[in-house]
Amino acid sequence: MERFNQYWAGLILVLLLSVFLQLMPHWHATLSFNSSTVMSEGWPLITTHFIHLDWWHALFNSIGLTLIVLIWREYWTTRWLINALLLSGTATALLLWLAPLNLSFVGLSGVLHGLLAYCLIKDIRSGKKWMWLILIALVTKVIAELLGWRPTHFVGEHVSYIHAAGLVSSLLLYKLERRRISDAVSRDE
């Protein structure tokens, strides 16, 4: 069981899930986020992050996730990686649902922004103060996207909002890391 708790087991599970879902294109419409239907269905709050526009999109999101997990492997266990993906994915989707936009999206890029910012915050808190530069660069990039900067690889007009929502989810990850549900329950002594 100890081997399963290492970061790579969670990474492999997530990558296999993404490949499986990519092989099921007839499910994509049902699993995708759409502002007008997401709350009546529920599951797209999570599932939309694990399907992609095409195989290239899936490949680049998978590479991004793999790099984040490998570079900051000291922060990940299988349990925390899966919890972080679920928390960040749900928070990102809920923030986008609350936005006064009607949007549809798939992909992991918002969650990747959240995971990256979470790791940078952890590094800063552990004494690697120079990581502020990278965090500031990431936040500046997202602000530039929100102000209209659109790299040529962007697909859709609302990608900047997805990245911003993911970035905000990093604060939730940092706040909730390694906390147990039982810790939230008061105990009478």
mmCIF file of C-alpha atoms in Angstrom:
data_model
loop_
_atom_site.group_PDB
_atom_site.id
_atom_site.type_symbol
_atom_site.label_atom_id
_atom_site.label_comp_id
_atom_site.label_asym_id
_atom_site.label_seq_id
_atom_site.Cartn_x
_atom_site.Cartn_y
_atom_site.Cartn_z
ATOM 1 C CA MET A 1 0.000 0.000 0.000
ATOM 2 C CA GLU A 2 2.926 2.354 0.668
ATOM 3 C CA ARG A 3 3.981 2.175 -3.001
ATOM 4 C CA PHE A 4 0.492 3.260 -4.076
ATOM 5 C CA ASN A 5 0.748 6.346 -1.890
ATOM 6 C CA GLN A 6 3.696 7.701 -3.863
ATOM 7 C CA TYR A 7 2.978 10.566 -6.241
ATOM 8 C CA TRP A 8 3.561 8.560 -9.430
ATOM 9 C CA ALA A 9 0.625 6.202 -8.779
ATOM 10 C CA GLY A 10 -1.792 9.140 -8.648
ATOM 11 C CA LEU A 11 -0.236 10.666 -11.731
ATOM 12 C CA ILE A 12 -0.615 7.415 -13.675
ATOM 13 C CA LEU A 13 -4.252 7.051 -12.548
ATOM 14 C CA VAL A 14 -5.103 10.577 -13.692
ATOM 15 C CA LEU A 15 -3.323 10.178 -17.032
ATOM 16 C CA LEU A 16 -5.069 6.849 -17.667
ATOM 17 C CA LEU A 17 -8.433 8.451 -16.851
ATOM 18 C CA SER A 18 -7.743 11.235 -19.339
ATOM 19 C CA VAL A 19 -6.757 8.762 -22.066
ATOM 20 C CA PHE A 20 -9.833 6.632 -21.391
ATOM 21 C CA LEU A 21 -12.168 9.626 -21.553
ATOM 22 C CA GLN A 22 -10.461 10.914 -24.695
ATOM 23 C CA LEU A 23 -11.204 7.545 -26.313
ATOM 24 C CA MET A 24 -14.917 8.086 -25.593
ATOM 25 C CA PRO A 25 -15.771 11.134 -27.743
ATOM 26 C CA HIS A 26 -19.487 10.287 -27.623
ATOM 27 C CA TRP A 27 -19.365 11.084 -23.867
ATOM 28 C CA HIS A 28 -17.730 14.497 -24.282
ATOM 29 C CA ALA A 29 -20.925 16.510 -24.691
ATOM 30 C CA THR A 30 -22.305 14.987 -21.499
ATOM 31 C CA LEU A 31 -19.092 15.444 -19.503
ATOM 32 C CA SER A 32 -18.244 18.991 -20.650
ATOM 33 C CA PHE A 33 -18.823 22.136 -18.609
ATOM 34 C CA ASN A 34 -21.645 24.355 -19.794
ATOM 35 C CA SER A 35 -22.692 27.272 -17.593
ATOM 36 C CA SER A 36 -26.374 26.738 -18.200
ATOM 37 C CA THR A 37 -26.500 23.024 -17.307
ATOM 38 C CA VAL A 38 -23.563 22.301 -15.003
ATOM 39 C CA MET A 39 -25.440 22.629 -11.723
ATOM 40 C CA SER A 40 -28.359 20.465 -12.826
ATOM 41 C CA GLU A 41 -25.941 17.700 -13.861
ATOM 42 C CA GLY A 42 -23.173 18.116 -11.302
ATOM 43 C CA TRP A 43 -20.517 15.785 -12.711
ATOM 44 C CA PRO A 44 -19.127 18.282 -15.261
ATOM 45 C CA LEU A 45 -17.713 20.233 -12.296
ATOM 46 C CA ILE A 46 -15.058 17.481 -12.275
ATOM 47 C CA THR A 47 -15.257 15.553 -15.547
ATOM 48 C CA THR A 48 -14.726 18.540 -17.845
ATOM 49 C CA HIS A 49 -11.113 18.812 -16.666
ATOM 50 C CA PHE A 50 -10.254 15.291 -17.811
ATOM 51 C CA ILE A 51 -11.506 15.527 -21.397
ATOM 52 C CA HIS A 52 -9.892 17.604 -24.110
ATOM 53 C CA LEU A 53 -10.577 19.216 -27.465
ATOM 54 C CA ASP A 54 -8.281 16.798 -29.265
ATOM 55 C CA TRP A 55 -5.266 14.561 -28.676
ATOM 56 C CA TRP A 56 -2.806 17.490 -28.896
ATOM 57 C CA HIS A 57 -4.715 19.328 -26.201
ATOM 58 C CA ALA A 58 -4.681 16.158 -24.078
ATOM 59 C CA LEU A 59 -0.952 15.680 -24.676
ATOM 60 C CA PHE A 60 0.036 19.207 -23.664
ATOM 61 C CA ASN A 61 -2.197 19.167 -20.567
ATOM 62 C CA SER A 62 -0.737 15.774 -19.607
ATOM 63 C CA ILE A 63 2.804 17.056 -20.054
ATOM 64 C CA GLY A 64 1.970 20.093 -17.900
ATOM 65 C CA LEU A 65 0.536 17.917 -15.129
ATOM 66 C CA THR A 66 3.484 15.526 -15.295
ATOM 67 C CA LEU A 67 6.009 18.365 -15.039
ATOM 68 C CA ILE A 68 4.231 19.939 -12.059
ATOM 69 C CA VAL A 69 4.070 16.613 -10.232
ATOM 70 C CA LEU A 70 7.674 15.620 -11.024
ATOM 71 C CA ILE A 71 9.266 19.006 -10.282
ATOM 72 C CA TRP A 72 7.421 19.360 -6.969
ATOM 73 C CA ARG A 73 7.163 15.653 -6.138
ATOM 74 C CA GLU A 74 7.902 16.304 -2.443
ATOM 75 C CA TYR A 75 4.464 17.930 -2.147
ATOM 76 C CA TRP A 76 2.489 15.063 -3.650
ATOM 77 C CA THR A 77 1.153 11.728 -2.536
ATOM 78 C CA THR A 78 -1.428 9.836 -4.562
ATOM 79 C CA ARG A 79 -4.126 10.880 -2.114
ATOM 80 C CA TRP A 80 -3.191 14.570 -2.067
ATOM 81 C CA LEU A 81 -2.719 14.740 -5.849
ATOM 82 C CA ILE A 82 -6.175 13.313 -6.485
ATOM 83 C CA ASN A 83 -7.713 15.479 -3.739
ATOM 84 C CA ALA A 84 -5.965 18.568 -5.126
ATOM 85 C CA LEU A 85 -7.218 17.826 -8.640
ATOM 86 C CA LEU A 86 -10.762 17.357 -7.363
ATOM 87 C CA LEU A 87 -10.658 20.466 -5.146
ATOM 88 C CA SER A 88 -9.065 22.688 -7.766
ATOM 89 C CA GLY A 89 -11.315 21.336 -10.508
ATOM 90 C CA THR A 90 -14.484 21.868 -8.499
ATOM 91 C CA ALA A 91 -13.434 25.330 -7.289
ATOM 92 C CA THR A 92 -12.445 26.380 -10.815
ATOM 93 C CA ALA A 93 -15.742 25.169 -12.278
ATOM 94 C CA LEU A 94 -17.805 26.794 -9.510
ATOM 95 C CA LEU A 95 -16.029 30.124 -9.991
ATOM 96 C CA LEU A 96 -16.718 29.925 -13.727
ATOM 97 C CA TRP A 97 -20.358 29.049 -13.085
ATOM 98 C CA LEU A 98 -20.656 32.125 -10.851
ATOM 99 C CA ALA A 99 -19.102 34.347 -13.535
ATOM 100 C CA PRO A 100 -21.636 36.343 -15.550
ATOM 101 C CA LEU A 101 -20.656 34.458 -18.711
ATOM 102 C CA ASN A 102 -22.247 31.666 -20.650
ATOM 103 C CA LEU A 103 -19.316 29.422 -21.386
ATOM 104 C CA SER A 104 -18.427 25.880 -22.240
ATOM 105 C CA PHE A 105 -14.986 24.382 -21.798
ATOM 106 C CA VAL A 106 -12.938 21.229 -21.439
ATOM 107 C CA GLY A 107 -9.359 20.661 -20.380
ATOM 108 C CA LEU A 108 -7.014 20.824 -17.451
ATOM 109 C CA SER A 109 -5.327 24.196 -17.999
ATOM 110 C CA GLY A 110 -7.246 26.028 -15.263
ATOM 111 C CA VAL A 111 -6.429 23.307 -12.749
ATOM 112 C CA LEU A 112 -2.791 23.326 -13.899
ATOM 113 C CA HIS A 113 -2.623 27.037 -13.076
ATOM 114 C CA GLY A 114 -3.985 26.221 -9.618
ATOM 115 C CA LEU A 115 -1.533 23.378 -9.001
ATOM 116 C CA LEU A 116 1.409 25.447 -10.201
ATOM 117 C CA ALA A 117 0.506 28.420 -8.000
ATOM 118 C CA TYR A 118 -0.029 26.069 -5.039
ATOM 119 C CA CYS A 119 3.464 24.602 -5.492
ATOM 120 C CA LEU A 120 5.003 28.065 -5.797
ATOM 121 C CA ILE A 121 3.247 29.187 -2.605
ATOM 122 C CA LYS A 122 4.546 26.067 -0.822
ATOM 123 C CA ASP A 123 8.075 26.815 -2.033
ATOM 124 C CA ILE A 124 7.862 30.423 -0.859
ATOM 125 C CA ARG A 125 6.553 29.342 2.557
ATOM 126 C CA SER A 126 9.398 26.810 2.878
ATOM 127 C CA GLY A 127 12.015 29.534 2.421
ATOM 128 C CA LYS A 128 12.592 29.657 -1.339
ATOM 129 C CA LYS A 129 11.835 33.356 -1.510
ATOM 130 C CA TRP A 130 12.981 33.705 -5.134
ATOM 131 C CA MET A 131 9.896 31.698 -6.161
ATOM 132 C CA TRP A 132 7.997 34.976 -5.694
ATOM 133 C CA LEU A 133 9.387 35.956 -9.089
ATOM 134 C CA ILE A 134 7.772 32.979 -10.783
ATOM 135 C CA LEU A 135 4.496 33.452 -8.907
ATOM 136 C CA ILE A 136 4.435 37.141 -9.874
ATOM 137 C CA ALA A 137 5.138 36.162 -13.499
ATOM 138 C CA LEU A 138 2.256 33.658 -13.436
ATOM 139 C CA VAL A 139 -0.179 36.158 -11.918
ATOM 140 C CA THR A 140 0.979 38.836 -14.397
ATOM 141 C CA LYS A 141 0.409 36.426 -17.302
ATOM 142 C CA VAL A 142 -3.142 35.699 -16.151
ATOM 143 C CA ILE A 143 -3.877 39.409 -15.637
ATOM 144 C CA ALA A 144 -2.534 40.130 -19.136
ATOM 145 C CA GLU A 145 -4.831 37.413 -20.512
ATOM 146 C CA LEU A 146 -7.793 38.961 -18.695
ATOM 147 C CA LEU A 147 -6.894 42.340 -20.190
ATOM 148 C CA GLY A 148 -6.964 40.947 -23.715
ATOM 149 C CA TRP A 149 -3.597 39.341 -24.492
ATOM 150 C CA ARG A 150 -4.356 36.162 -26.441
ATOM 151 C CA PRO A 151 -1.542 33.811 -27.445
ATOM 152 C CA THR A 152 -2.148 32.144 -30.802
ATOM 153 C CA HIS A 153 -2.682 28.730 -29.200
ATOM 154 C CA PHE A 154 -5.730 29.913 -27.198
ATOM 155 C CA VAL A 155 -8.951 28.245 -28.268
ATOM 156 C CA GLY A 156 -12.032 30.205 -27.261
ATOM 157 C CA GLU A 157 -12.541 33.661 -25.932
ATOM 158 C CA HIS A 158 -12.870 32.718 -22.243
ATOM 159 C CA VAL A 159 -9.605 30.830 -21.651
ATOM 160 C CA SER A 160 -8.330 33.732 -19.558
ATOM 161 C CA TYR A 161 -11.224 33.287 -17.115
ATOM 162 C CA ILE A 162 -10.500 29.566 -16.848
ATOM 163 C CA HIS A 163 -6.845 30.273 -16.027
ATOM 164 C CA ALA A 164 -7.822 32.967 -13.499
ATOM 165 C CA ALA A 165 -10.325 30.681 -11.751
ATOM 166 C CA GLY A 166 -7.685 27.962 -11.554
ATOM 167 C CA LEU A 167 -5.204 30.421 -10.113
ATOM 168 C CA VAL A 168 -7.685 31.401 -7.387
ATOM 169 C CA SER A 169 -8.221 27.710 -6.575
ATOM 170 C CA SER A 170 -4.575 27.507 -5.445
ATOM 171 C CA LEU A 171 -5.519 29.454 -2.320
ATOM 172 C CA LEU A 172 -8.104 26.802 -1.465
ATOM 173 C CA LEU A 173 -5.521 24.059 -2.009
ATOM 174 C CA TYR A 174 -3.050 25.754 0.265
ATOM 175 C CA LYS A 175 -5.690 26.300 2.954
ATOM 176 C CA LEU A 176 -7.034 22.728 2.858
ATOM 177 C CA GLU A 177 -3.899 20.683 2.245
ATOM 178 C CA ARG A 178 -3.563 17.589 4.345
ATOM 179 C CA ARG A 179 -6.617 18.408 6.429
ATOM 180 C CA ARG A 180 -9.024 15.668 7.351
ATOM 181 C CA ILE A 181 -12.781 16.013 7.454
ATOM 182 C CA SER A 182 -12.687 14.771 11.051
ATOM 183 C CA ASP A 183 -10.558 17.821 11.976
ATOM 184 C CA ALA A 184 -13.526 20.060 11.162
ATOM 185 C CA VAL A 185 -15.763 18.315 13.699
ATOM 186 C CA SER A 186 -15.587 19.645 17.229
ATOM 187 C CA ARG A 187 -14.979 17.074 19.903
ATOM 188 C CA ASP A 188 -16.539 17.325 23.332
ATOM 189 C CA GLU A 189 -14.029 16.457 25.953
#
